[in-house]
């Protein structure tokens, strides 16, 4: 049998340094997993390749999972999507049909006072954003800029088919069953046709899960409730763009966007689970790239999710998660969370996690 293989795509900005940290932790618990690196995003464009070169695609095709860093650099701002680093993510999500994006948001004990909200509002916060990732306004056609009768115009299209909504709703209800059994579906049904379809389909799926509580929020209200009473949320399910926005909002409740991992899962099966792409949700942070100060937590926890979903290895996933938790409980911090205490660099924090595995 072929050795278990992970395609490692570090990408841009802080991507390489935090991904390196995650690979160290992954290899420490699973020496049998082969990690092969590929170029992606600006790192590939810089070498005259496309954002998602054919070689990288071959690597991903062979792999059981993708450990992804981040893509995007300011020098590409204003370029059309196919010439931007982000195009790589777009193609990966589309080609592997990675429709289910799971973004767990947790506040580590001891980090409550790092939040911009009052500590009592975020204590014990533990929610899961289930974001639809291959539909909606990101992918709907037409999607273009054009000039009509001398006037520049642009169009994006928000489009959903019922089966796309149904399958992501199922992911949310199944996840809720293993948690606090509550799903909040977020839409904009007072204005959008896609949202009216969304709500109808989610309600139909909800009837198959009578043991799970369902409620619906309009997206503007959801944005407000997230900063007003965040710990009342359990699972939030929503369409692609709302999920993009709300998951960043939810993430920062924890005090640092550098702590949050994500899993993007599709339909493809691999030997011990589902093929998936795992990445920090925080982005490339070009301002701190290469300085050895970025928080590697999100990348390390993404490696834990990779073990859980693509390798069916709950034990080692939990082992990594608990090591990270104890690192924080012991008062160790990277600079963006350090406040008055001395901060550890990326590598030092990673070593502290490795010691606690
Ligand atoms: C995310 C990112 C991406 C998105 C960008 C980089 C295309 O913000 O994964 O949340 O908008 O989906
Ligand atoms: Mg985003």
CSV table of C-alpha atoms and ligand atoms in Angstrom, one decimal:
chain,number,residue,atom,x,y,z
A,1,UNK,CA,0.0,0.0,0.0
A,2,UNK,CA,1.1,3.5,-0.8
A,3,UNK,CA,2.5,5.5,2.1
A,4,UNK,CA,0.1,8.1,3.5
A,5,UNK,CA,1.0,11.4,1.8
A,6,UNK,CA,0.3,15.0,2.5
A,7,UNK,CA,0.7,17.8,-0.1
A,8,UNK,CA,2.2,20.7,1.8
A,9,UNK,CA,1.5,24.1,0.0
A,10,UNK,CA,3.1,26.9,2.1
A,11,UNK,CA,2.2,29.8,-0.2
A,12,UNK,CA,2.8,33.4,0.7
A,13,UNK,CA,3.5,35.8,3.6
A,14,UNK,CA,3.6,34.0,6.9
A,15,UNK,CA,2.3,30.8,5.2
A,16,UNK,CA,5.8,29.1,4.9
A,17,UNK,CA,6.8,29.7,8.5
A,18,UNK,CA,3.6,28.6,10.1
A,19,UNK,CA,3.3,25.6,7.8
A,20,UNK,CA,6.8,24.5,8.6
A,21,UNK,CA,5.8,24.6,12.3
A,22,UNK,CA,2.7,22.5,11.5
A,23,UNK,CA,4.7,19.9,9.6
A,24,UNK,CA,7.1,19.5,12.5
A,25,UNK,CA,4.2,18.8,14.8
A,26,UNK,CA,2.5,16.5,12.3
A,27,UNK,CA,5.7,14.5,11.8
A,28,UNK,CA,6.3,14.3,15.5
A,29,UNK,CA,3.1,12.3,16.0
A,30,UNK,CA,3.0,10.5,12.7
A,31,UNK,CA,6.5,9.8,11.3
A,32,UNK,CA,4.9,7.5,8.7
A,33,UNK,CA,3.2,10.3,6.8
A,34,UNK,CA,5.2,11.6,3.8
A,35,UNK,CA,5.1,15.4,3.3
A,36,UNK,CA,5.8,16.7,-0.1
A,37,UNK,CA,6.0,20.5,-0.8
A,38,UNK,CA,4.5,22.3,-3.8
A,39,UNK,CA,4.4,25.8,-5.0
A,40,UNK,CA,1.2,27.8,-4.8
A,41,UNK,CA,0.0,31.4,-5.0
A,42,UNK,CA,2.4,34.3,-5.2
A,43,UNK,CA,5.3,31.9,-4.5
A,44,UNK,CA,4.5,30.2,-7.8
A,45,UNK,CA,3.6,33.4,-9.8
A,46,UNK,CA,7.0,34.8,-8.7
A,47,UNK,CA,8.7,32.0,-10.6
A,48,UNK,CA,6.8,32.6,-13.8
A,49,UNK,CA,4.3,29.8,-13.1
A,50,UNK,CA,0.5,30.1,-12.6
A,51,UNK,CA,-0.9,30.4,-9.1
A,52,UNK,CA,-1.7,26.7,-9.1
A,53,UNK,CA,0.8,25.0,-11.4
A,54,UNK,CA,0.3,21.6,-13.0
A,55,UNK,CA,3.0,20.0,-10.9
A,56,UNK,CA,1.3,21.1,-7.7
A,57,UNK,CA,-2.0,19.7,-9.0
A,58,UNK,CA,-0.3,16.4,-9.7
A,59,UNK,CA,1.0,16.4,-6.1
A,60,UNK,CA,-2.4,17.1,-4.7
A,61,UNK,CA,-4.0,14.4,-6.9
A,62,UNK,CA,-1.6,11.8,-5.4
A,63,UNK,CA,-2.1,13.0,-1.8
A,64,UNK,CA,-4.5,12.1,0.9
A,65,UNK,CA,-4.8,15.7,2.1
A,66,UNK,CA,-3.5,19.2,1.6
A,67,UNK,CA,-1.8,21.2,4.3
A,68,UNK,CA,-2.1,24.7,3.1
A,69,UNK,CA,-0.5,27.9,4.3
A,70,UNK,CA,-2.0,31.0,2.9
A,71,UNK,CA,-2.0,32.9,-0.4
A,72,UNK,CA,-2.3,36.6,-1.4
A,73,UNK,CA,0.2,39.5,-1.6
A,74,UNK,CA,-0.4,43.2,-1.9
A,75,UNK,CA,1.5,43.6,-5.2
A,76,UNK,CA,-1.2,41.6,-7.0
A,77,UNK,CA,-4.0,43.9,-5.8
A,78,UNK,CA,-6.1,45.1,-8.8
A,79,UNK,CA,-5.1,42.2,-11.1
A,80,UNK,CA,-7.9,40.1,-12.5
A,81,UNK,CA,-8.6,36.9,-10.4
A,82,UNK,CA,-6.8,34.4,-12.7
A,83,UNK,CA,-3.5,36.4,-12.2
A,84,UNK,CA,-3.8,36.6,-8.5
A,85,UNK,CA,-2.4,34.2,-5.8
A,86,UNK,CA,-6.0,33.6,-4.5
A,87,UNK,CA,-6.9,32.0,-7.8
A,88,UNK,CA,-5.1,28.9,-6.5
A,89,UNK,CA,-7.6,28.5,-3.6
A,90,UNK,CA,-10.4,29.1,-6.0
A,91,UNK,CA,-9.3,26.3,-8.3
A,92,UNK,CA,-8.5,23.9,-5.4
A,93,UNK,CA,-11.9,24.4,-3.9
A,94,UNK,CA,-13.6,24.0,-7.3
A,95,UNK,CA,-11.6,21.1,-8.7
A,96,UNK,CA,-11.9,18.9,-5.6
A,97,UNK,CA,-15.4,20.2,-4.8
A,98,UNK,CA,-14.4,21.1,-1.3
A,99,UNK,CA,-17.9,22.3,-0.4
A,100,UNK,CA,-17.8,22.0,3.3
A,101,UNK,CA,-15.7,24.5,5.1
A,102,UNK,CA,-15.5,23.9,8.9
A,103,UNK,CA,-14.2,26.7,11.0
A,104,UNK,CA,-14.2,25.9,14.7
A,105,UNK,CA,-13.8,28.9,17.0
A,106,UNK,CA,-12.7,28.3,20.6
A,107,UNK,CA,-11.3,30.5,23.3
A,108,UNK,CA,-8.5,28.8,25.1
A,109,UNK,CA,-8.8,29.0,28.9
A,110,UNK,CA,-6.4,31.8,30.0
A,111,UNK,CA,-6.9,33.8,26.8
A,112,UNK,CA,-10.3,35.4,27.6
A,113,UNK,CA,-8.7,38.8,28.3
A,114,UNK,CA,-7.1,38.9,24.9
A,115,UNK,CA,-10.5,39.3,23.3
A,116,UNK,CA,-11.7,42.7,22.3
A,117,UNK,CA,-14.9,41.8,24.0
A,118,UNK,CA,-15.3,41.6,27.8
A,119,UNK,CA,-13.9,38.3,29.1
A,120,UNK,CA,-17.2,37.2,30.6
A,121,UNK,CA,-18.8,37.3,27.1
A,122,UNK,CA,-16.2,35.0,25.5
A,123,UNK,CA,-15.4,32.6,28.4
A,124,UNK,CA,-16.1,29.0,27.2
A,125,UNK,CA,-16.9,30.2,23.7
A,126,UNK,CA,-17.0,27.2,21.4
A,127,UNK,CA,-18.8,27.5,18.1
A,128,UNK,CA,-18.4,26.0,14.6
A,129,UNK,CA,-18.9,28.0,11.4
A,130,UNK,CA,-20.0,25.7,8.6
A,131,UNK,CA,-19.4,27.7,5.4
A,132,UNK,CA,-20.6,26.6,2.0
A,133,UNK,CA,-17.5,26.9,-0.1
A,134,UNK,CA,-18.1,26.0,-3.7
A,135,UNK,CA,-21.2,28.0,-4.6
A,136,UNK,CA,-22.8,31.4,-4.2
A,137,UNK,CA,-21.3,34.7,-5.4
A,138,UNK,CA,-17.8,33.3,-5.5
A,139,UNK,CA,-18.6,31.0,-8.4
A,140,UNK,CA,-21.9,32.1,-10.0
A,141,UNK,CA,-21.8,33.1,-13.6
A,142,UNK,CA,-21.8,35.7,-15.1
A,143,UNK,CA,-18.8,37.1,-13.2
A,144,UNK,CA,-17.0,39.8,-15.2
A,145,UNK,CA,-16.1,43.4,-15.8
A,146,UNK,CA,-17.2,44.9,-19.1
A,147,UNK,CA,-17.9,48.1,-20.9
A,148,UNK,CA,-21.4,48.7,-22.2
A,149,UNK,CA,-22.1,51.8,-24.3
A,150,UNK,CA,-18.9,53.4,-23.0
A,151,UNK,CA,-19.7,52.8,-19.3
A,152,UNK,CA,-17.6,50.3,-17.2
A,153,UNK,CA,-19.7,47.9,-15.3
A,154,UNK,CA,-19.2,44.7,-13.3
A,155,UNK,CA,-21.3,41.8,-12.3
A,156,UNK,CA,-21.1,38.9,-9.8
A,157,UNK,CA,-23.8,36.3,-9.5
A,158,UNK,CA,-25.1,34.7,-6.4
A,159,UNK,CA,-26.5,31.3,-7.4
A,160,UNK,CA,-27.4,28.2,-5.5
A,161,UNK,CA,-29.0,24.9,-6.4
A,162,UNK,CA,-31.0,23.1,-3.8
A,163,UNK,CA,-28.7,20.0,-3.6
A,164,UNK,CA,-25.8,22.3,-2.8
A,165,UNK,CA,-27.7,23.7,0.1
A,166,UNK,CA,-29.0,20.4,1.2
A,167,UNK,CA,-25.6,18.8,1.5
A,168,UNK,CA,-24.0,21.6,3.5
A,169,UNK,CA,-27.1,21.7,5.8
A,170,UNK,CA,-26.5,18.0,6.5
A,171,UNK,CA,-22.9,18.7,7.4
A,172,UNK,CA,-24.1,21.3,9.9
A,173,UNK,CA,-26.8,19.1,11.5
A,174,UNK,CA,-24.5,16.1,11.7
A,175,UNK,CA,-21.8,18.3,13.4
A,176,UNK,CA,-24.4,19.7,15.8
A,177,UNK,CA,-25.3,16.1,16.9
A,178,UNK,CA,-21.8,15.7,18.2
A,179,UNK,CA,-21.9,19.1,20.0
A,180,UNK,CA,-24.7,21.1,21.7
A,181,UNK,CA,-27.4,20.2,19.1
A,182,UNK,CA,-28.2,23.7,17.9
A,183,UNK,CA,-27.9,25.0,14.4
A,184,UNK,CA,-28.2,28.7,13.4
A,185,UNK,CA,-28.7,29.2,9.7
A,186,UNK,CA,-27.8,32.6,8.5
A,187,UNK,CA,-29.2,34.2,5.3
A,188,UNK,CA,-30.7,37.4,3.9
A,189,UNK,CA,-34.1,36.1,3.0
A,190,UNK,CA,-35.7,39.6,3.3
A,191,UNK,CA,-33.8,40.6,0.1
A,192,UNK,CA,-32.2,37.6,-1.7
A,193,UNK,CA,-33.9,34.8,-3.7
A,194,UNK,CA,-31.0,32.5,-3.0
A,195,UNK,CA,-31.6,33.1,0.7
A,196,UNK,CA,-35.3,32.2,0.4
A,197,UNK,CA,-34.3,28.9,-1.3
A,198,UNK,CA,-31.6,28.5,1.4
A,199,UNK,CA,-34.1,28.8,4.3
A,200,UNK,CA,-36.6,26.5,2.7
A,201,UNK,CA,-34.1,23.7,2.1
A,202,UNK,CA,-32.5,24.1,5.5
A,203,UNK,CA,-35.9,23.8,7.1
A,204,UNK,CA,-36.6,20.6,5.1
A,205,UNK,CA,-33.3,19.1,6.2
A,206,UNK,CA,-34.0,20.2,9.8
A,207,UNK,CA,-37.1,18.0,9.9
A,208,UNK,CA,-34.8,14.9,9.6
A,209,UNK,CA,-33.0,16.1,12.7
A,210,UNK,CA,-35.8,16.6,15.3
A,211,UNK,CA,-33.2,16.3,18.1
A,212,UNK,CA,-31.3,19.4,16.8
A,213,UNK,CA,-32.7,22.9,17.5
A,214,UNK,CA,-32.7,25.1,14.4
A,215,UNK,CA,-33.1,28.9,14.2
A,216,UNK,CA,-32.6,31.4,11.4
A,217,UNK,CA,-30.9,34.8,11.6
A,218,UNK,CA,-30.6,37.5,8.9
A,219,UNK,CA,-26.9,38.0,8.3
A,220,UNK,CA,-26.8,41.6,9.6
A,221,UNK,CA,-28.4,40.5,12.8
A,222,UNK,CA,-26.1,37.5,13.0
A,223,UNK,CA,-23.1,39.9,12.8
A,224,UNK,CA,-24.5,41.8,15.7
A,225,UNK,CA,-25.4,38.8,17.8
A,226,UNK,CA,-21.8,37.4,17.4
A,227,UNK,CA,-20.4,40.3,19.3
A,228,UNK,CA,-23.4,40.6,21.7
A,229,UNK,CA,-23.9,37.0,22.9
A,230,UNK,CA,-21.3,34.8,21.1
A,231,UNK,CA,-21.3,31.9,23.5
A,232,UNK,CA,-24.9,31.2,22.7
A,233,UNK,CA,-24.0,29.9,19.2
A,234,UNK,CA,-23.2,26.3,18.6
A,235,UNK,CA,-23.2,25.6,14.8
A,236,UNK,CA,-23.6,28.4,12.3
A,237,UNK,CA,-24.4,27.3,8.8
A,238,UNK,CA,-24.3,29.8,6.0
A,239,UNK,CA,-23.5,30.5,2.3
A,240,UNK,CA,-20.1,31.2,0.9
A,241,UNK,CA,-19.6,35.0,1.3
A,242,UNK,CA,-21.6,35.4,4.5
A,243,UNK,CA,-19.5,32.6,5.9
A,244,UNK,CA,-16.3,34.3,4.8
A,245,UNK,CA,-17.2,37.5,6.6
A,246,UNK,CA,-18.8,36.0,9.7
A,247,UNK,CA,-16.0,33.5,10.3
A,248,UNK,CA,-13.4,36.3,10.5
A,249,UNK,CA,-15.7,38.2,12.9
A,250,UNK,CA,-16.1,35.0,15.0
A,251,UNK,CA,-12.3,34.4,14.8
A,252,UNK,CA,-11.3,37.7,16.3
A,253,UNK,CA,-13.5,37.1,19.3
A,254,UNK,CA,-10.7,34.8,20.5
A,255,UNK,CA,-8.2,37.7,20.6
A,256,UNK,CA,-6.1,36.5,17.7
A,257,UNK,CA,-7.0,35.3,14.2
A,258,UNK,CA,-3.7,33.4,14.3
A,259,UNK,CA,-5.2,30.7,16.4
A,260,UNK,CA,-8.0,29.4,14.2
A,261,UNK,CA,-7.7,26.4,11.9
A,262,UNK,CA,-10.1,25.2,9.2
A,263,UNK,CA,-10.9,22.1,7.2
A,264,UNK,CA,-12.4,22.1,3.7
A,265,UNK,CA,-13.9,18.8,2.8
A,266,UNK,CA,-15.4,17.4,-0.4
A,267,UNK,CA,-16.8,14.2,-1.7
A,268,UNK,CA,-13.5,12.3,-2.6
A,269,UNK,CA,-12.7,9.4,-0.3
A,270,UNK,CA,-9.1,8.5,0.6
A,271,UNK,CA,-7.8,5.4,2.4
A,272,UNK,CA,-8.7,6.4,6.0
A,273,UNK,CA,-11.1,9.3,5.6
A,274,UNK,CA,-12.1,12.2,3.3
A,275,UNK,CA,-9.8,14.2,1.1
A,276,UNK,CA,-9.5,17.7,2.4
A,277,UNK,CA,-7.6,20.9,2.5
A,278,UNK,CA,-6.5,22.3,5.9
A,279,UNK,CA,-5.5,25.9,6.4
A,280,UNK,CA,-5.3,28.7,9.0
A,281,UNK,CA,-8.1,31.1,8.3
A,282,UNK,CA,-6.0,34.2,9.1
A,283,UNK,CA,-4.3,35.0,5.8
A,284,UNK,CA,-0.8,35.9,4.8
A,285,UNK,CA,-0.1,38.9,7.1
A,286,UNK,CA,2.7,40.2,4.9
A,287,UNK,CA,3.6,42.9,7.4
A,288,UNK,CA,5.0,40.3,9.8
A,289,UNK,CA,6.1,37.7,7.3
A,290,UNK,CA,9.6,36.3,7.6
A,291,UNK,CA,10.1,37.7,11.1
A,292,UNK,CA,9.6,34.5,13.1
A,293,UNK,CA,6.8,36.2,15.1
A,294,UNK,CA,3.6,34.8,13.5
A,295,UNK,CA,1.5,32.6,15.7
A,296,UNK,CA,1.7,29.0,14.4
A,297,UNK,CA,-1.4,27.8,16.4
A,298,UNK,CA,-3.8,27.9,13.5
A,299,UNK,CA,-1.5,25.9,11.2
A,300,UNK,CA,-0.7,23.4,14.0
A,301,UNK,CA,-4.4,22.9,14.7
A,302,UNK,CA,-5.1,22.6,11.0
A,303,UNK,CA,-2.7,19.6,11.0
A,304,UNK,CA,-4.8,18.1,13.9
A,305,UNK,CA,-8.0,18.5,11.8
A,306,UNK,CA,-6.1,16.9,8.9
A,307,UNK,CA,-5.4,13.8,11.0
A,308,UNK,CA,-9.0,13.7,12.2
A,309,UNK,CA,-10.8,14.0,8.9
A,310,UNK,CA,-8.4,12.7,6.3
A,311,UNK,CA,-6.6,10.0,8.3
A,312,UNK,CA,-9.4,9.0,10.8
A,313,UNK,CA,-6.7,9.5,13.5
A,314,UNK,CA,-8.7,11.1,16.4
A,315,UNK,CA,-6.1,10.1,19.0
A,316,UNK,CA,-3.2,12.1,17.5
A,317,UNK,CA,-5.5,15.0,16.6
A,318,UNK,CA,-6.6,15.2,20.2
A,319,UNK,CA,-3.0,14.9,21.3
A,320,UNK,CA,-2.0,17.9,19.3
A,321,UNK,CA,-5.0,19.9,20.4
A,322,UNK,CA,-4.3,19.2,24.0
A,323,UNK,CA,-0.6,20.1,23.7
A,324,UNK,CA,-1.6,23.5,22.2
A,325,UNK,CA,-4.1,24.0,25.0
A,326,UNK,CA,-1.6,23.3,27.7
A,327,UNK,CA,1.0,25.6,26.0
A,328,UNK,CA,-1.5,28.4,26.5
A,329,UNK,CA,-2.5,27.3,30.0
A,330,UNK,CA,1.2,27.4,30.9
A,331,UNK,CA,1.1,31.1,30.0
A,332,UNK,CA,3.2,30.9,26.8
A,333,UNK,CA,2.2,33.4,24.1
A,334,UNK,CA,3.3,34.7,20.7
A,335,UNK,CA,3.7,38.4,20.4
A,336,UNK,CA,0.2,39.4,19.3
A,337,UNK,CA,-1.2,37.8,22.5
A,338,UNK,CA,1.6,38.5,24.9
A,339,UNK,CA,0.5,41.8,26.5
A,340,UNK,CA,2.9,42.3,29.4
A,341,UNK,CA,4.5,38.9,29.4
A,342,UNK,CA,7.6,38.1,27.2
A,343,UNK,CA,6.6,36.6,23.8
A,344,UNK,CA,7.9,33.5,22.1
A,345,UNK,CA,8.9,33.6,18.5
A,346,UNK,CA,7.1,31.2,16.0
A,347,UNK,CA,9.8,28.5,16.4
A,348,UNK,CA,9.9,28.8,20.2
A,349,UNK,CA,6.2,28.5,20.5
A,350,UNK,CA,6.3,25.5,18.2
A,351,UNK,CA,8.9,23.9,20.4
A,352,UNK,CA,6.8,24.5,23.4
A,353,UNK,CA,4.0,22.6,21.7
A,354,UNK,CA,6.3,19.8,20.7
A,355,UNK,CA,7.5,19.4,24.3
A,356,UNK,CA,3.9,18.9,25.4
A,357,UNK,CA,2.8,16.3,22.9
B,1,LIG,C1,-10.9,32.7,3.3
B,1,LIG,C2,-10.2,33.7,2.4
B,1,LIG,C3,-10.4,33.5,1.0
B,1,LIG,C4,-11.9,33.6,0.8
B,1,LIG,C5,-9.7,34.4,0.0
B,1,LIG,C6,-8.2,34.3,0.3
B,1,LIG,C7,-10.0,34.1,-1.4
B,1,LIG,O1,-10.6,35.0,2.8
B,1,LIG,O2,-10.6,31.5,3.0
B,1,LIG,O3,-11.7,33.0,4.1
B,1,LIG,O4,-12.5,34.7,0.6
B,1,LIG,O5,-12.6,32.5,0.7
B,2,LIG,MG1,-11.8,35.0,4.6
